[in-house]
GROMACS .gro file of C-alpha atoms in nm:
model
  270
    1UNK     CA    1   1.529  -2.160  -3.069
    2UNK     CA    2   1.494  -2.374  -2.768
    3UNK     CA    3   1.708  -2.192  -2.488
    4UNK     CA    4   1.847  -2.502  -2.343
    5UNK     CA    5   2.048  -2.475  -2.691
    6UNK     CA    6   2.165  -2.126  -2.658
    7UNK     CA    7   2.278  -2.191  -2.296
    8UNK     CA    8   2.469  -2.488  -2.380
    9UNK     CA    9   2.641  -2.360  -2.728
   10UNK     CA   10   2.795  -2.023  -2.565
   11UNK     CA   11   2.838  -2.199  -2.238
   12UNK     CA   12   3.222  -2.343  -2.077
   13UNK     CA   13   3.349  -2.703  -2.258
   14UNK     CA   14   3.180  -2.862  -1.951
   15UNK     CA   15   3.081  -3.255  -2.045
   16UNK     CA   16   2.713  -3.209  -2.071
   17UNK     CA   17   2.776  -2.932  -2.298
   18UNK     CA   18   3.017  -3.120  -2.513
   19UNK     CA   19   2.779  -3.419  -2.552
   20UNK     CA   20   2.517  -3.179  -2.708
   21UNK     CA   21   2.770  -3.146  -2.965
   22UNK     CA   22   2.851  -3.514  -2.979
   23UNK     CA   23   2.434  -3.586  -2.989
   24UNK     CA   24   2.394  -3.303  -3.307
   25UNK     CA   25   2.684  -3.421  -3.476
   26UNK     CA   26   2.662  -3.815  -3.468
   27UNK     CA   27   2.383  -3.892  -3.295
   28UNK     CA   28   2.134  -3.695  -3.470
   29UNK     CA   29   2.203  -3.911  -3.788
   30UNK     CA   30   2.112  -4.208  -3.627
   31UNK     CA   31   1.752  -4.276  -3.502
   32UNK     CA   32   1.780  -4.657  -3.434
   33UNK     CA   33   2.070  -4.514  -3.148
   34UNK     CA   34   2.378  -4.621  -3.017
   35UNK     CA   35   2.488  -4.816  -2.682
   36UNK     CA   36   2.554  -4.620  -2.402
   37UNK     CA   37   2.905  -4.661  -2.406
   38UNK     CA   38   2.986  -4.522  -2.740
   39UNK     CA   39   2.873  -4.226  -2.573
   40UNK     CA   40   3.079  -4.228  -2.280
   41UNK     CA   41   3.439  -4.298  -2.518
   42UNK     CA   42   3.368  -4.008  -2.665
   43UNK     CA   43   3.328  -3.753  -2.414
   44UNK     CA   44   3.633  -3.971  -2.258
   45UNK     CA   45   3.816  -3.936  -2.554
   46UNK     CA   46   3.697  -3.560  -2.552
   47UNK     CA   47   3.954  -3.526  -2.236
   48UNK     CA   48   3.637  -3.589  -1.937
   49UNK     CA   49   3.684  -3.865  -1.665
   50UNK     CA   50   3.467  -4.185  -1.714
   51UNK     CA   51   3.257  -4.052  -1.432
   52UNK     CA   52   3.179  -3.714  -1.560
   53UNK     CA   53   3.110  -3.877  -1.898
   54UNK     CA   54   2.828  -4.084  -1.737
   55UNK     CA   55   2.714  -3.840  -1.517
   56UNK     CA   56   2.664  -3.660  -1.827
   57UNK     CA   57   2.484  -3.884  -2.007
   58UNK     CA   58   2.283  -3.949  -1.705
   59UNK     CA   59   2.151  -3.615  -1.678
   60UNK     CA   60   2.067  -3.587  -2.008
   61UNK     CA   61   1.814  -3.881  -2.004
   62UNK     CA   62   1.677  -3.719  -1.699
   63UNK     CA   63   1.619  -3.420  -1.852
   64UNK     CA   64   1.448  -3.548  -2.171
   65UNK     CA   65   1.731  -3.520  -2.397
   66UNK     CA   66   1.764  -3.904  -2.431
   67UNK     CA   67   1.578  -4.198  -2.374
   68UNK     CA   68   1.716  -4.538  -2.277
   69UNK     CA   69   1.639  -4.901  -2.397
   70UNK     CA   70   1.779  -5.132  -2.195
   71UNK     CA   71   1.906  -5.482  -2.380
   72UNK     CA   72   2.050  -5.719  -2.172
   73UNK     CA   73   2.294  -5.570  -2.012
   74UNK     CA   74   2.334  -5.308  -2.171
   75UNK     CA   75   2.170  -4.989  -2.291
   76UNK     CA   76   2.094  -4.819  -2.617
   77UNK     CA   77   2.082  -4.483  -2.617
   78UNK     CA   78   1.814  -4.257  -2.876
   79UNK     CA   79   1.732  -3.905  -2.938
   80UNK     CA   80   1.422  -3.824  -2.769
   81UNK     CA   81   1.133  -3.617  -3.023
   82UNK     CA   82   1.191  -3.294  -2.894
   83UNK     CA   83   1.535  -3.323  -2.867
   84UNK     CA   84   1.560  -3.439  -3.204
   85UNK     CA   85   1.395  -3.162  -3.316
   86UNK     CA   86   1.563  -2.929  -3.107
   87UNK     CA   87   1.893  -3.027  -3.276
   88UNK     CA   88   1.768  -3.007  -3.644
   89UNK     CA   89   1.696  -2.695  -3.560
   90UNK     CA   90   2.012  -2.618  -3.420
   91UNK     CA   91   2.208  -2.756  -3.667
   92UNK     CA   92   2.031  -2.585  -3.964
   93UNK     CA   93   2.128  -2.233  -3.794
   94UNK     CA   94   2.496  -2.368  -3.733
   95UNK     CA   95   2.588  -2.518  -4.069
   96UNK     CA   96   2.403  -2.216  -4.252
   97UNK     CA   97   2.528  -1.953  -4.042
   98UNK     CA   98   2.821  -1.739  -4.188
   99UNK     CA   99   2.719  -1.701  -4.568
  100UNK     CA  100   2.685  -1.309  -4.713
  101UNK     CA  101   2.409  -1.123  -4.558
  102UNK     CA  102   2.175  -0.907  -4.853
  103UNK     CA  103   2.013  -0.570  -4.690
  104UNK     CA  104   1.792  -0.336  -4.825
  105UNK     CA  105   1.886  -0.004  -4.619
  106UNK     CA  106   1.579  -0.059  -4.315
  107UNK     CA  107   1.627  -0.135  -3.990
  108UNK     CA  108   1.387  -0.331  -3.734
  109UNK     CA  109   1.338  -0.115  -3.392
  110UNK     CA  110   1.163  -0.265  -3.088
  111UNK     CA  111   1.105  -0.044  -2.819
  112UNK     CA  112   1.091  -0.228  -2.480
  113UNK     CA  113   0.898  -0.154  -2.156
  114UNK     CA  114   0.950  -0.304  -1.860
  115UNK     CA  115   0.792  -0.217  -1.490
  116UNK     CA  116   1.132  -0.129  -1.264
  117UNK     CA  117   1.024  -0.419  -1.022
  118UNK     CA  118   1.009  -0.669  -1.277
  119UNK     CA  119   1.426  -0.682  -1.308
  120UNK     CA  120   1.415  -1.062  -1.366
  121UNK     CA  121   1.115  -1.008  -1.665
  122UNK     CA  122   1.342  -0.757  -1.819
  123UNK     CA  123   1.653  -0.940  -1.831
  124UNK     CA  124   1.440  -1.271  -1.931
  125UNK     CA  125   1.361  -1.051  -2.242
  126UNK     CA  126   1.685  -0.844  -2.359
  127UNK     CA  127   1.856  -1.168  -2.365
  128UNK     CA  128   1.611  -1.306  -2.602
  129UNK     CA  129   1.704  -0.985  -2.786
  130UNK     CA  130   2.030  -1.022  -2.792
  131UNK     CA  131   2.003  -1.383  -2.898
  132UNK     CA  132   1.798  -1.288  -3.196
  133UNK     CA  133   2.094  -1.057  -3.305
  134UNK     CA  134   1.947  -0.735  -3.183
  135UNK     CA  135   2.156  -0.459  -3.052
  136UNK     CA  136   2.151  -0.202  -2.759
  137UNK     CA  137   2.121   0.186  -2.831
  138UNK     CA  138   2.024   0.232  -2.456
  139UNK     CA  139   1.663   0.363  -2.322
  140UNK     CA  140   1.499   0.024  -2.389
  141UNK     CA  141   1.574   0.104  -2.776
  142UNK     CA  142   1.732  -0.237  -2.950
  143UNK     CA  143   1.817  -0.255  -3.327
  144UNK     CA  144   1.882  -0.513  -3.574
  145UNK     CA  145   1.916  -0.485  -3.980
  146UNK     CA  146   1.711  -0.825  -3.979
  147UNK     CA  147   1.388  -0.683  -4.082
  148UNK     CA  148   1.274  -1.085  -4.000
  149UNK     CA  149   1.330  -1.130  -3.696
  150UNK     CA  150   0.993  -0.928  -3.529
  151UNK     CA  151   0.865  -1.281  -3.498
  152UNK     CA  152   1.138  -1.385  -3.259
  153UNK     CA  153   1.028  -1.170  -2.979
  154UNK     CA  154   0.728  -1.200  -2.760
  155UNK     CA  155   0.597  -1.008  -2.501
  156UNK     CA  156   0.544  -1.159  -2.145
  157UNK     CA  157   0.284  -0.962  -1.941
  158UNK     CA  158   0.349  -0.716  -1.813
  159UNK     CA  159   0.582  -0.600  -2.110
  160UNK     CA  160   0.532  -0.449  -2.348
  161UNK     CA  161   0.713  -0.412  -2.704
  162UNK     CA  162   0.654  -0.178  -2.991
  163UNK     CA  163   0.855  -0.239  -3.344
  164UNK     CA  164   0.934  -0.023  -3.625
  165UNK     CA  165   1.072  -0.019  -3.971
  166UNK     CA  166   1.292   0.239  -4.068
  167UNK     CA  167   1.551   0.400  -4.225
  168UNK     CA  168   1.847   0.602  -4.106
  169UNK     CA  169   1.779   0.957  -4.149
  170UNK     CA  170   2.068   1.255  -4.212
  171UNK     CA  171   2.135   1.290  -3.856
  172UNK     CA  172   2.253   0.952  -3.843
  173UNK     CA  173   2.573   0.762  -3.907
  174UNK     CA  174   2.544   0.407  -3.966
  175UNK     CA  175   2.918   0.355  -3.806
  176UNK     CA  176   2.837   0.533  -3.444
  177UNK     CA  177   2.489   0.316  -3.438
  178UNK     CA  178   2.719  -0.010  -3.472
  179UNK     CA  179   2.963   0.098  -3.235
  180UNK     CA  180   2.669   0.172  -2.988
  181UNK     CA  181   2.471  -0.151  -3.023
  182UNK     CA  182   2.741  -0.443  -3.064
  183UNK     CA  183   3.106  -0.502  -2.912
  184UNK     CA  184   3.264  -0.598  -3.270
  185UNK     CA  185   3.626  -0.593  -3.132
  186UNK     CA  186   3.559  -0.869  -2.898
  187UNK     CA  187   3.371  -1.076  -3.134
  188UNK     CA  188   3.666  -1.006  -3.394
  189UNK     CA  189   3.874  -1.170  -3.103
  190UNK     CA  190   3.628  -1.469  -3.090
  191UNK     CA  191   3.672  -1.513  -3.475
  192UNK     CA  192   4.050  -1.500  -3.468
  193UNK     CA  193   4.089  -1.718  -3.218
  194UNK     CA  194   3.872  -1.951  -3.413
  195UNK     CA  195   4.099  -1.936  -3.705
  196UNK     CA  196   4.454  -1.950  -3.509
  197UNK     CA  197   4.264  -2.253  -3.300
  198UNK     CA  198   4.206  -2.476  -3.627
  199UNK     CA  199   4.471  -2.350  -3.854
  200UNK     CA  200   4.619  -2.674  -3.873
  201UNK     CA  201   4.517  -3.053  -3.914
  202UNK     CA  202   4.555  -3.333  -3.683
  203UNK     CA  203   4.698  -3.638  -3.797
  204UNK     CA  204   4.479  -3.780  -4.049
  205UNK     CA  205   4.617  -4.135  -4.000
  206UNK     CA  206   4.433  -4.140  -3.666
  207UNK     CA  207   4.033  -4.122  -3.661
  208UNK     CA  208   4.050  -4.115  -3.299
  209UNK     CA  209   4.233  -3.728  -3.334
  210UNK     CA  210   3.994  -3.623  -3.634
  211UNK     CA  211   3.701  -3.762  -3.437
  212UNK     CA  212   3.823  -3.522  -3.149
  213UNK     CA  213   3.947  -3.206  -3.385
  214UNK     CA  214   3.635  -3.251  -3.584
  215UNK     CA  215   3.396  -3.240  -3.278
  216UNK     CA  216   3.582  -2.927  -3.112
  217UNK     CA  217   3.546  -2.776  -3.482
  218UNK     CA  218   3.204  -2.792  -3.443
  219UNK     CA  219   3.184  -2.695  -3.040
  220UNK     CA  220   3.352  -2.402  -3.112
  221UNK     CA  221   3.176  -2.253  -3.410
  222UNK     CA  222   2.814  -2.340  -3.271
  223UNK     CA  223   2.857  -2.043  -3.082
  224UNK     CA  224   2.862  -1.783  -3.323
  225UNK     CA  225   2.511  -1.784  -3.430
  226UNK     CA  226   2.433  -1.659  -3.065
  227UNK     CA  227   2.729  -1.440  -3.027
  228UNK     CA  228   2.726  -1.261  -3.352
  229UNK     CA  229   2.426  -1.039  -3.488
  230UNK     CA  230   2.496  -1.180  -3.885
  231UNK     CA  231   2.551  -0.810  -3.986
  232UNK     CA  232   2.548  -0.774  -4.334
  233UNK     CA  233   2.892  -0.735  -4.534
  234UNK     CA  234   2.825  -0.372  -4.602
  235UNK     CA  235   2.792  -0.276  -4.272
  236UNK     CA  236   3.115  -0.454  -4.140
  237UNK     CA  237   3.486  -0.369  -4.222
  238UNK     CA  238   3.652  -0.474  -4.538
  239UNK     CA  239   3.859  -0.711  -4.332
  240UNK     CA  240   3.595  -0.848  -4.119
  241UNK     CA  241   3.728  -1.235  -4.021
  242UNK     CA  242   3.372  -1.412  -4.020
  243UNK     CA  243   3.408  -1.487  -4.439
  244UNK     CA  244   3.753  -1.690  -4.333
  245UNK     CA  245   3.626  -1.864  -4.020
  246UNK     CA  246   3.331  -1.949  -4.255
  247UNK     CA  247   3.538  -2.140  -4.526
  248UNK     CA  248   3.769  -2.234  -4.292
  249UNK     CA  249   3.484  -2.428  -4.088
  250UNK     CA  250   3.307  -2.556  -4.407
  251UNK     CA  251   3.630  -2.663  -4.559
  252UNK     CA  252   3.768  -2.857  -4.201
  253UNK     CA  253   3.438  -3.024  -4.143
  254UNK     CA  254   3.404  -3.171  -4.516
  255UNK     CA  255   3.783  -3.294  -4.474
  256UNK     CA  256   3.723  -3.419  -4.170
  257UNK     CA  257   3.397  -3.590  -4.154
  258UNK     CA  258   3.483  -3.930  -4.324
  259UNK     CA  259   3.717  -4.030  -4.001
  260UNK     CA  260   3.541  -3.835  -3.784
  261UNK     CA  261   3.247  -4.044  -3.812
  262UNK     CA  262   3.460  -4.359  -3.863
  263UNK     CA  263   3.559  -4.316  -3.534
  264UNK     CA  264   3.191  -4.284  -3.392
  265UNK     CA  265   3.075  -4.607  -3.580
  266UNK     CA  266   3.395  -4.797  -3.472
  267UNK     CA  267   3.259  -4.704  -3.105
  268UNK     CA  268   2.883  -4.715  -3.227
  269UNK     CA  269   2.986  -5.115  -3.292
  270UNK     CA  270   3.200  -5.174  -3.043
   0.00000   0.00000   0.00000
């Protein structure tokens, strides 16, 4: 996963970050494009000034995520390849993220070495670790029960990384190892406010709100694929909140969508 992605989906509401949701979510659908306005409404209508809107979309077509036509006047406003790709990606991981999680009892240990003066090489590569869901035990030991996810994690020279498949033997308790490696009372706190944050529906008479409730829906659970490790149900507790965000999220965006993307062609056309 392209870490421009993971910056922007666990990053503050800033504009350009919100547009990457905007881009995924209505934009991505539509290869022939849309004028450079209906961008700009929407992060206005998202709550940013006119000028951060544009500076936004400015940016972004700087930085390859968009590439301009100009007609007339006026500009239309596509997907470029890679960023096209970047988002099918993304959204395959964020609309698939959250069902029940199989295991077969193993564990996938990487052991990672780092020379001391490389500090920036070795933070370069535990975030990658952490992205891919793996967890801390200290010692430059990190554990996930993705068996998978090896493939996720590269050396960079002068690293180096060793990875094993194991089980947990009698000395071990599965609960202390969990405790160790991930924070799971802050990212219960994440999931609840989730739920108390979308608990209720905006008024479906107006597309313009659903447009706006539906496209925070999706801002806000984008995140969890790079926040949360995906532990498997056995491992969490019985009332772990991720099943309810999950069909809460499904069940909001399929409700939604309809006037949500109303909205977007009505400013699409305009």
């Amino acid at each position: 996963m392209n870490d421009v992605l993971r910056r922007r989906s666990v990053g503050a509401p800033a504009a350009r970050s919100t547009l990457l949701t905007v881009l995924g979510e209505y934009l991505l659908p539509r290869p022939e494009g849309v004028w450079l306005q209906a961008l700009i409404g929407s992060l206005r209508l998202l709550g940013f000034t006119p000028s951060a809107a544009r500076q936004a979309v400015v940016r972004s077509t700087r930085e390859g995520w968009l590439e301009a036509e100009r007609i007339g006047r006026r500009s239309r406003m596509r997907l470029t390849e890679s960023s096209t790709e970047l988002l099918e990606d993304g959204a395959r991981r964020i609309y698939e993220f959250g069902r029940p999680v199989d295991w077969d009892g193993r564990w996938m240990l990487i052991v990672l070495r780092v020379p001391e003066q490389r500090r920036e090489l070795r933070h370069r590569l535990t975030t990658r670790l952490a992205w891919a869901g793996f967890g801390s035990l200290g010692g430059g030991l990190w554990i996930t029960p993705h068996t998978g996810r090896e493939d996720q994690i590269h050396a960079e020279e002068p690293a180096q990384l060793l990875s094993f498949r194991a089980e947990l033997g009698a000395l071990g308790d599965t609960a202390k190892v969990i405790q160790e490696a991930w924070d799971l009372p802050a990212l219960r706190r994440h999931y609840e406010e989730f739920l108390a944050d979308f608990a209720t529906d905006p008024d479906t008479a107006d597309d313009a709100a659903v447009f706006a409730a539906q496209t925070a829906l999706v801002h806000a659970w984008r995140r969890f694929p790079f926040i949360d490790p995906d532990l498997p149900d056995g491992l969490l507790p019985g009332d772990w909140p991720r099943p309810k965000a999950y069909e809460l999220f499904h069940s909001r965006h399929e409700r939604w969508a309809p006037a949500a993307q109303s909205h977007f062609d009505a400013l699409a056309g305009a």
